């Protein structure tokens, strides 16, 4: 099975990117991973969404198409998802209802420095993905709260979170 990891955070020391890395390690060798870069995707503009698209958009769409499923880890920015992630989804969402996102099974994760864990952003992401016909794994939100205390140098060191992540990823893979 081939999964595509998409982090909603662009920063180097991102807790969400670290969470994706932790998901990769618990998934084991039955899965291969590709990683999406969304930092070089221009702001969505329908005028440049024609036959010829920006190379970064072509790359993302091909990566999504080639994947059996997606794993998105998103930060919460002002109770929502970061603009960069929304922008990437907008690009990938065309043509409407027939895009590479349609029927692509997806797992949502979040990590936040707050005690809420990014759960509000997850709600918004689910709503956005409903608009792209992207089925989200039906499970209670996996939201890592006060995440700065659960990672050390980019490694998930909180054993409880690690065990729960292992269970979630196994269940997700079985669902896919
Ligand atoms: C612009 C901005 C807005 C934020 N808003 C929220 C928020 O609404 N809720 C929350 O839990 N954390 C919020 N945070 C804190 C993030 O949870 C924290 O920066 C987190 O580490 C970001 O994810 P990352 O480590 O993957 O970059 C915000 C951070 C930034 C930079």
PDB file of C-alpha atoms and ligand atoms in Angstrom:
ATOM      1  CA  UNK A   1       0.000   0.000   0.000  1.00  0.00           C
ATOM      2  CA  UNK A   2       1.251   3.454  -0.900  1.00  0.00           C
ATOM      3  CA  UNK A   3       0.438   6.388   1.360  1.00  0.00           C
ATOM      4  CA  UNK A   4       0.984  10.095   0.836  1.00  0.00           C
ATOM      5  CA  UNK A   5       1.884  12.185   3.895  1.00  0.00           C
ATOM      6  CA  UNK A   6       0.795  15.824   3.841  1.00  0.00           C
ATOM      7  CA  UNK A   7       1.815  18.198   6.617  1.00  0.00           C
ATOM      8  CA  UNK A   8      -0.114  21.424   6.994  1.00  0.00           C
ATOM      9  CA  UNK A   9       2.913  23.055   8.624  1.00  0.00           C
ATOM     10  CA  UNK A  10       5.780  24.462   6.614  1.00  0.00           C
ATOM     11  CA  UNK A  11       8.232  24.988   9.449  1.00  0.00           C
ATOM     12  CA  UNK A  12      11.295  22.807   9.857  1.00  0.00           C
ATOM     13  CA  UNK A  13      10.672  21.824  13.485  1.00  0.00           C
ATOM     14  CA  UNK A  14       6.970  21.180  12.931  1.00  0.00           C
ATOM     15  CA  UNK A  15       5.250  18.976  15.494  1.00  0.00           C
ATOM     16  CA  UNK A  16       2.768  17.913  12.813  1.00  0.00           C
ATOM     17  CA  UNK A  17       5.525  16.802  10.464  1.00  0.00           C
ATOM     18  CA  UNK A  18       7.032  14.932  13.411  1.00  0.00           C
ATOM     19  CA  UNK A  19       3.645  13.302  14.033  1.00  0.00           C
ATOM     20  CA  UNK A  20       3.558  12.159  10.402  1.00  0.00           C
ATOM     21  CA  UNK A  21       7.043  10.709  10.847  1.00  0.00           C
ATOM     22  CA  UNK A  22       5.809   8.836  13.921  1.00  0.00           C
ATOM     23  CA  UNK A  23       2.870   7.493  11.878  1.00  0.00           C
ATOM     24  CA  UNK A  24       5.352   6.326   9.228  1.00  0.00           C
ATOM     25  CA  UNK A  25       7.376   4.391  11.793  1.00  0.00           C
ATOM     26  CA  UNK A  26       4.381   2.669  13.382  1.00  0.00           C
ATOM     27  CA  UNK A  27       2.966   1.698   9.961  1.00  0.00           C
ATOM     28  CA  UNK A  28       5.913  -0.631   9.409  1.00  0.00           C
ATOM     29  CA  UNK A  29       7.192  -2.041   6.124  1.00  0.00           C
ATOM     30  CA  UNK A  30       3.819  -3.120   4.672  1.00  0.00           C
ATOM     31  CA  UNK A  31       3.451   0.489   3.568  1.00  0.00           C
ATOM     32  CA  UNK A  32       5.505   2.765   1.321  1.00  0.00           C
ATOM     33  CA  UNK A  33       5.346   6.523   1.759  1.00  0.00           C
ATOM     34  CA  UNK A  34       5.595   9.556  -0.399  1.00  0.00           C
ATOM     35  CA  UNK A  35       5.694  13.055   1.108  1.00  0.00           C
ATOM     36  CA  UNK A  36       3.950  16.080  -0.368  1.00  0.00           C
ATOM     37  CA  UNK A  37       5.588  19.515  -0.375  1.00  0.00           C
ATOM     38  CA  UNK A  38       3.038  22.320  -0.388  1.00  0.00           C
ATOM     39  CA  UNK A  39       5.315  25.277   0.319  1.00  0.00           C
ATOM     40  CA  UNK A  40       5.948  26.151  -3.343  1.00  0.00           C
ATOM     41  CA  UNK A  41       2.331  26.048  -4.520  1.00  0.00           C
ATOM     42  CA  UNK A  42       1.112  29.496  -5.664  1.00  0.00           C
ATOM     43  CA  UNK A  43      -2.114  30.979  -4.359  1.00  0.00           C
ATOM     44  CA  UNK A  44      -5.061  29.428  -6.156  1.00  0.00           C
ATOM     45  CA  UNK A  45      -6.072  31.406  -9.223  1.00  0.00           C
ATOM     46  CA  UNK A  46      -8.522  29.925 -11.685  1.00  0.00           C
ATOM     47  CA  UNK A  47      -6.818  31.877 -14.487  1.00  0.00           C
ATOM     48  CA  UNK A  48      -3.741  29.637 -14.179  1.00  0.00           C
ATOM     49  CA  UNK A  49      -5.697  26.427 -13.516  1.00  0.00           C
ATOM     50  CA  UNK A  50      -5.901  25.407 -17.177  1.00  0.00           C
ATOM     51  CA  UNK A  51      -4.245  22.720 -19.286  1.00  0.00           C
ATOM     52  CA  UNK A  52      -0.865  24.093 -18.184  1.00  0.00           C
ATOM     53  CA  UNK A  53      -0.672  24.238 -14.395  1.00  0.00           C
ATOM     54  CA  UNK A  54       2.177  25.344 -12.164  1.00  0.00           C
ATOM     55  CA  UNK A  55       4.724  22.497 -11.866  1.00  0.00           C
ATOM     56  CA  UNK A  56       4.231  22.288  -8.087  1.00  0.00           C
ATOM     57  CA  UNK A  57       0.497  21.700  -8.609  1.00  0.00           C
ATOM     58  CA  UNK A  58       1.086  18.998 -11.236  1.00  0.00           C
ATOM     59  CA  UNK A  59       3.474  17.301  -8.830  1.00  0.00           C
ATOM     60  CA  UNK A  60       0.982  17.344  -5.946  1.00  0.00           C
ATOM     61  CA  UNK A  61      -1.885  16.055  -8.076  1.00  0.00           C
ATOM     62  CA  UNK A  62       0.250  13.213  -9.441  1.00  0.00           C
ATOM     63  CA  UNK A  63       1.330  12.285  -5.909  1.00  0.00           C
ATOM     64  CA  UNK A  64      -2.287  12.173  -4.724  1.00  0.00           C
ATOM     65  CA  UNK A  65      -3.362  10.170  -7.758  1.00  0.00           C
ATOM     66  CA  UNK A  66      -0.594   7.607  -7.230  1.00  0.00           C
ATOM     67  CA  UNK A  67      -1.383   7.122  -3.539  1.00  0.00           C
ATOM     68  CA  UNK A  68      -3.826   4.523  -2.228  1.00  0.00           C
ATOM     69  CA  UNK A  69      -4.629   6.812   0.688  1.00  0.00           C
ATOM     70  CA  UNK A  70      -3.615  10.080   2.340  1.00  0.00           C
ATOM     71  CA  UNK A  71      -2.493  10.969   5.848  1.00  0.00           C
ATOM     72  CA  UNK A  72      -2.816  14.666   6.659  1.00  0.00           C
ATOM     73  CA  UNK A  73      -1.434  16.174   9.869  1.00  0.00           C
ATOM     74  CA  UNK A  74      -2.562  19.720  10.396  1.00  0.00           C
ATOM     75  CA  UNK A  75      -1.808  22.457  12.875  1.00  0.00           C
ATOM     76  CA  UNK A  76      -4.658  24.653  14.054  1.00  0.00           C
ATOM     77  CA  UNK A  77      -4.223  28.297  13.070  1.00  0.00           C
ATOM     78  CA  UNK A  78      -6.849  30.574  14.588  1.00  0.00           C
ATOM     79  CA  UNK A  79      -9.321  27.726  15.018  1.00  0.00           C
ATOM     80  CA  UNK A  80      -8.921  26.583  11.415  1.00  0.00           C
ATOM     81  CA  UNK A  81      -6.416  24.898   9.122  1.00  0.00           C
ATOM     82  CA  UNK A  82      -3.398  26.854   7.809  1.00  0.00           C
ATOM     83  CA  UNK A  83      -4.015  28.780   4.601  1.00  0.00           C
ATOM     84  CA  UNK A  84      -1.266  26.847   2.790  1.00  0.00           C
ATOM     85  CA  UNK A  85      -3.043  23.541   3.356  1.00  0.00           C
ATOM     86  CA  UNK A  86      -6.406  24.945   2.254  1.00  0.00           C
ATOM     87  CA  UNK A  87      -4.726  26.371  -0.837  1.00  0.00           C
ATOM     88  CA  UNK A  88      -3.179  22.995  -1.717  1.00  0.00           C
ATOM     89  CA  UNK A  89      -6.558  21.287  -1.286  1.00  0.00           C
ATOM     90  CA  UNK A  90      -8.241  23.910  -3.488  1.00  0.00           C
ATOM     91  CA  UNK A  91      -5.746  23.215  -6.290  1.00  0.00           C
ATOM     92  CA  UNK A  92      -6.108  19.445  -5.925  1.00  0.00           C
ATOM     93  CA  UNK A  93      -9.917  19.662  -5.812  1.00  0.00           C
ATOM     94  CA  UNK A  94     -10.488  20.489  -9.488  1.00  0.00           C
ATOM     95  CA  UNK A  95     -12.287  19.358 -11.581  1.00  0.00           C
ATOM     96  CA  UNK A  96     -14.986  19.388  -8.934  1.00  0.00           C
ATOM     97  CA  UNK A  97     -16.171  15.951  -7.747  1.00  0.00           C
ATOM     98  CA  UNK A  98     -13.876  14.228 -10.292  1.00  0.00           C
ATOM     99  CA  UNK A  99     -10.562  15.352  -8.863  1.00  0.00           C
ATOM    100  CA  UNK A 100      -7.709  13.246  -7.523  1.00  0.00           C
ATOM    101  CA  UNK A 101      -9.151  13.856  -4.049  1.00  0.00           C
ATOM    102  CA  UNK A 102     -12.523  12.301  -4.840  1.00  0.00           C
ATOM    103  CA  UNK A 103     -12.911   8.915  -3.077  1.00  0.00           C
ATOM    104  CA  UNK A 104      -9.313   9.007  -1.786  1.00  0.00           C
ATOM    105  CA  UNK A 105      -9.413   7.586   1.728  1.00  0.00           C
ATOM    106  CA  UNK A 106      -7.796   9.910   4.242  1.00  0.00           C
ATOM    107  CA  UNK A 107      -6.625   9.898   7.838  1.00  0.00           C
ATOM    108  CA  UNK A 108      -6.552  13.218   9.688  1.00  0.00           C
ATOM    109  CA  UNK A 109      -4.160  13.902  12.568  1.00  0.00           C
ATOM    110  CA  UNK A 110      -3.297  17.082  14.424  1.00  0.00           C
ATOM    111  CA  UNK A 111      -0.741  18.282  16.941  1.00  0.00           C
ATOM    112  CA  UNK A 112      -0.957  21.535  18.797  1.00  0.00           C
ATOM    113  CA  UNK A 113       0.801  23.285  21.629  1.00  0.00           C
ATOM    114  CA  UNK A 114      -2.578  24.027  23.183  1.00  0.00           C
ATOM    115  CA  UNK A 115      -4.637  21.687  25.372  1.00  0.00           C
ATOM    116  CA  UNK A 116      -7.208  21.440  22.545  1.00  0.00           C
ATOM    117  CA  UNK A 117      -4.786  19.558  20.290  1.00  0.00           C
ATOM    118  CA  UNK A 118      -6.057  21.134  17.073  1.00  0.00           C
ATOM    119  CA  UNK A 119      -9.431  19.450  17.272  1.00  0.00           C
ATOM    120  CA  UNK A 120     -11.242  22.498  15.869  1.00  0.00           C
ATOM    121  CA  UNK A 121      -9.029  22.490  12.783  1.00  0.00           C
ATOM    122  CA  UNK A 122      -9.863  18.816  12.282  1.00  0.00           C
ATOM    123  CA  UNK A 123     -13.571  19.638  12.233  1.00  0.00           C
ATOM    124  CA  UNK A 124     -12.970  22.266   9.591  1.00  0.00           C
ATOM    125  CA  UNK A 125     -10.744  19.963   7.538  1.00  0.00           C
ATOM    126  CA  UNK A 126     -13.454  17.290   7.560  1.00  0.00           C
ATOM    127  CA  UNK A 127     -15.950  19.827   6.266  1.00  0.00           C
ATOM    128  CA  UNK A 128     -13.580  20.922   3.478  1.00  0.00           C
ATOM    129  CA  UNK A 129     -12.914  17.309   2.498  1.00  0.00           C
ATOM    130  CA  UNK A 130     -16.659  16.647   2.352  1.00  0.00           C
ATOM    131  CA  UNK A 131     -16.686  19.239  -0.435  1.00  0.00           C
ATOM    132  CA  UNK A 132     -14.062  17.271  -2.365  1.00  0.00           C
ATOM    133  CA  UNK A 133     -15.790  13.881  -1.842  1.00  0.00           C
ATOM    134  CA  UNK A 134     -12.774  12.708   0.166  1.00  0.00           C
ATOM    135  CA  UNK A 135     -13.759  10.022   2.689  1.00  0.00           C
ATOM    136  CA  UNK A 136     -12.205  10.622   6.100  1.00  0.00           C
ATOM    137  CA  UNK A 137     -11.470   7.641   8.367  1.00  0.00           C
ATOM    138  CA  UNK A 138     -14.388   7.537  10.809  1.00  0.00           C
ATOM    139  CA  UNK A 139     -12.785   7.666  14.239  1.00  0.00           C
ATOM    140  CA  UNK A 140     -12.636  10.037  17.184  1.00  0.00           C
ATOM    141  CA  UNK A 141     -10.183  12.871  16.488  1.00  0.00           C
ATOM    142  CA  UNK A 142      -6.540  11.925  17.023  1.00  0.00           C
ATOM    143  CA  UNK A 143      -5.386  15.268  18.384  1.00  0.00           C
ATOM    144  CA  UNK A 144      -2.059  15.525  20.198  1.00  0.00           C
ATOM    145  CA  UNK A 145      -2.494  18.240  22.843  1.00  0.00           C
ATOM    146  CA  UNK A 146       0.447  20.091  24.453  1.00  0.00           C
ATOM    147  CA  UNK A 147       2.498  18.362  21.798  1.00  0.00           C
ATOM    148  CA  UNK A 148       5.676  20.269  22.683  1.00  0.00           C
ATOM    149  CA  UNK A 149       5.893  17.970  25.744  1.00  0.00           C
ATOM    150  CA  UNK A 150       5.386  14.752  23.776  1.00  0.00           C
ATOM    151  CA  UNK A 151       8.167  15.037  21.210  1.00  0.00           C
ATOM    152  CA  UNK A 152      11.905  15.227  21.823  1.00  0.00           C
ATOM    153  CA  UNK A 153      14.081  16.367  18.940  1.00  0.00           C
ATOM    154  CA  UNK A 154      11.306  15.447  16.493  1.00  0.00           C
ATOM    155  CA  UNK A 155      10.710  11.970  17.990  1.00  0.00           C
ATOM    156  CA  UNK A 156       7.387  11.015  19.547  1.00  0.00           C
ATOM    157  CA  UNK A 157       8.481  10.075  23.067  1.00  0.00           C
ATOM    158  CA  UNK A 158       5.122   9.920  24.834  1.00  0.00           C
ATOM    159  CA  UNK A 159       4.423   6.188  25.051  1.00  0.00           C
ATOM    160  CA  UNK A 160       0.663   6.539  25.533  1.00  0.00           C
ATOM    161  CA  UNK A 161       0.364   8.657  22.368  1.00  0.00           C
ATOM    162  CA  UNK A 162       2.633   6.233  20.528  1.00  0.00           C
ATOM    163  CA  UNK A 163       0.452   3.234  21.444  1.00  0.00           C
ATOM    164  CA  UNK A 164      -2.732   5.044  20.455  1.00  0.00           C
ATOM    165  CA  UNK A 165      -1.164   6.120  17.157  1.00  0.00           C
ATOM    166  CA  UNK A 166      -0.116   2.538  16.435  1.00  0.00           C
ATOM    167  CA  UNK A 167      -3.692   1.329  16.980  1.00  0.00           C
ATOM    168  CA  UNK A 168      -5.151   4.121  14.849  1.00  0.00           C
ATOM    169  CA  UNK A 169      -2.759   3.570  11.935  1.00  0.00           C
ATOM    170  CA  UNK A 170      -3.413  -0.202  11.994  1.00  0.00           C
ATOM    171  CA  UNK A 171      -7.166   0.405  11.955  1.00  0.00           C
ATOM    172  CA  UNK A 172      -6.807   2.954   9.156  1.00  0.00           C
ATOM    173  CA  UNK A 173      -4.752   0.580   7.010  1.00  0.00           C
ATOM    174  CA  UNK A 174      -7.352  -2.164   7.524  1.00  0.00           C
ATOM    175  CA  UNK A 175     -10.090   0.296   6.484  1.00  0.00           C
ATOM    176  CA  UNK A 176      -8.202   1.328   3.338  1.00  0.00           C
TER     177      UNK A 176
HETATM  178  C1  LIG B   1      -0.782  31.879  13.268  1.00  0.00           C
HETATM  179  C2  LIG B   1      -0.941  30.873  14.374  1.00  0.00           C
HETATM  180  C3  LIG B   1      -2.190  30.637  14.901  1.00  0.00           C
HETATM  181  C4  LIG B   1      -2.361  29.666  15.880  1.00  0.00           C
HETATM  182  N1  LIG B   1      -3.630  29.393  16.336  1.00  0.00           N
HETATM  183  C5  LIG B   1      -3.825  28.300  17.129  1.00  0.00           C
HETATM  184  C6  LIG B   1      -5.147  27.871  17.434  1.00  0.00           C
HETATM  185  O1  LIG B   1      -6.137  28.449  17.033  1.00  0.00           O
HETATM  186  N2  LIG B   1      -5.278  26.746  18.183  1.00  0.00           N
HETATM  187  C7  LIG B   1      -4.197  26.033  18.644  1.00  0.00           C
HETATM  188  O2  LIG B   1      -4.387  25.004  19.281  1.00  0.00           O
HETATM  189  N3  LIG B   1      -2.932  26.436  18.388  1.00  0.00           N
HETATM  190  C8  LIG B   1      -2.720  27.554  17.643  1.00  0.00           C
HETATM  191  N4  LIG B   1      -1.444  27.950  17.326  1.00  0.00           N
HETATM  192  C9  LIG B   1      -0.299  27.249  17.958  1.00  0.00           C
HETATM  193  C10 LIG B   1       0.063  25.988  17.217  1.00  0.00           C
HETATM  194  O3  LIG B   1      -0.629  24.917  17.817  1.00  0.00           O
HETATM  195  C11 LIG B   1       1.551  25.695  17.352  1.00  0.00           C
HETATM  196  O4  LIG B   1       2.289  26.764  16.819  1.00  0.00           O
HETATM  197  C12 LIG B   1       1.915  24.393  16.662  1.00  0.00           C
HETATM  198  O5  LIG B   1       3.196  24.024  17.080  1.00  0.00           O
HETATM  199  C13 LIG B   1       1.876  24.537  15.155  1.00  0.00           C
HETATM  200  O6  LIG B   1       2.121  23.313  14.513  1.00  0.00           O
HETATM  201  P1  LIG B   1       3.565  22.882  13.951  1.00  0.00           P
HETATM  202  O7  LIG B   1       4.434  22.640  15.158  1.00  0.00           O
HETATM  203  O8  LIG B   1       3.304  21.634  13.196  1.00  0.00           O
HETATM  204  O9  LIG B   1       4.093  23.992  13.114  1.00  0.00           O
HETATM  205  C14 LIG B   1      -1.244  28.944  16.377  1.00  0.00           C
HETATM  206  C15 LIG B   1       0.022  29.218  15.844  1.00  0.00           C
HETATM  207  C16 LIG B   1       0.183  30.160  14.857  1.00  0.00           C
HETATM  208  C17 LIG B   1       1.564  30.395  14.284  1.00  0.00           C
END
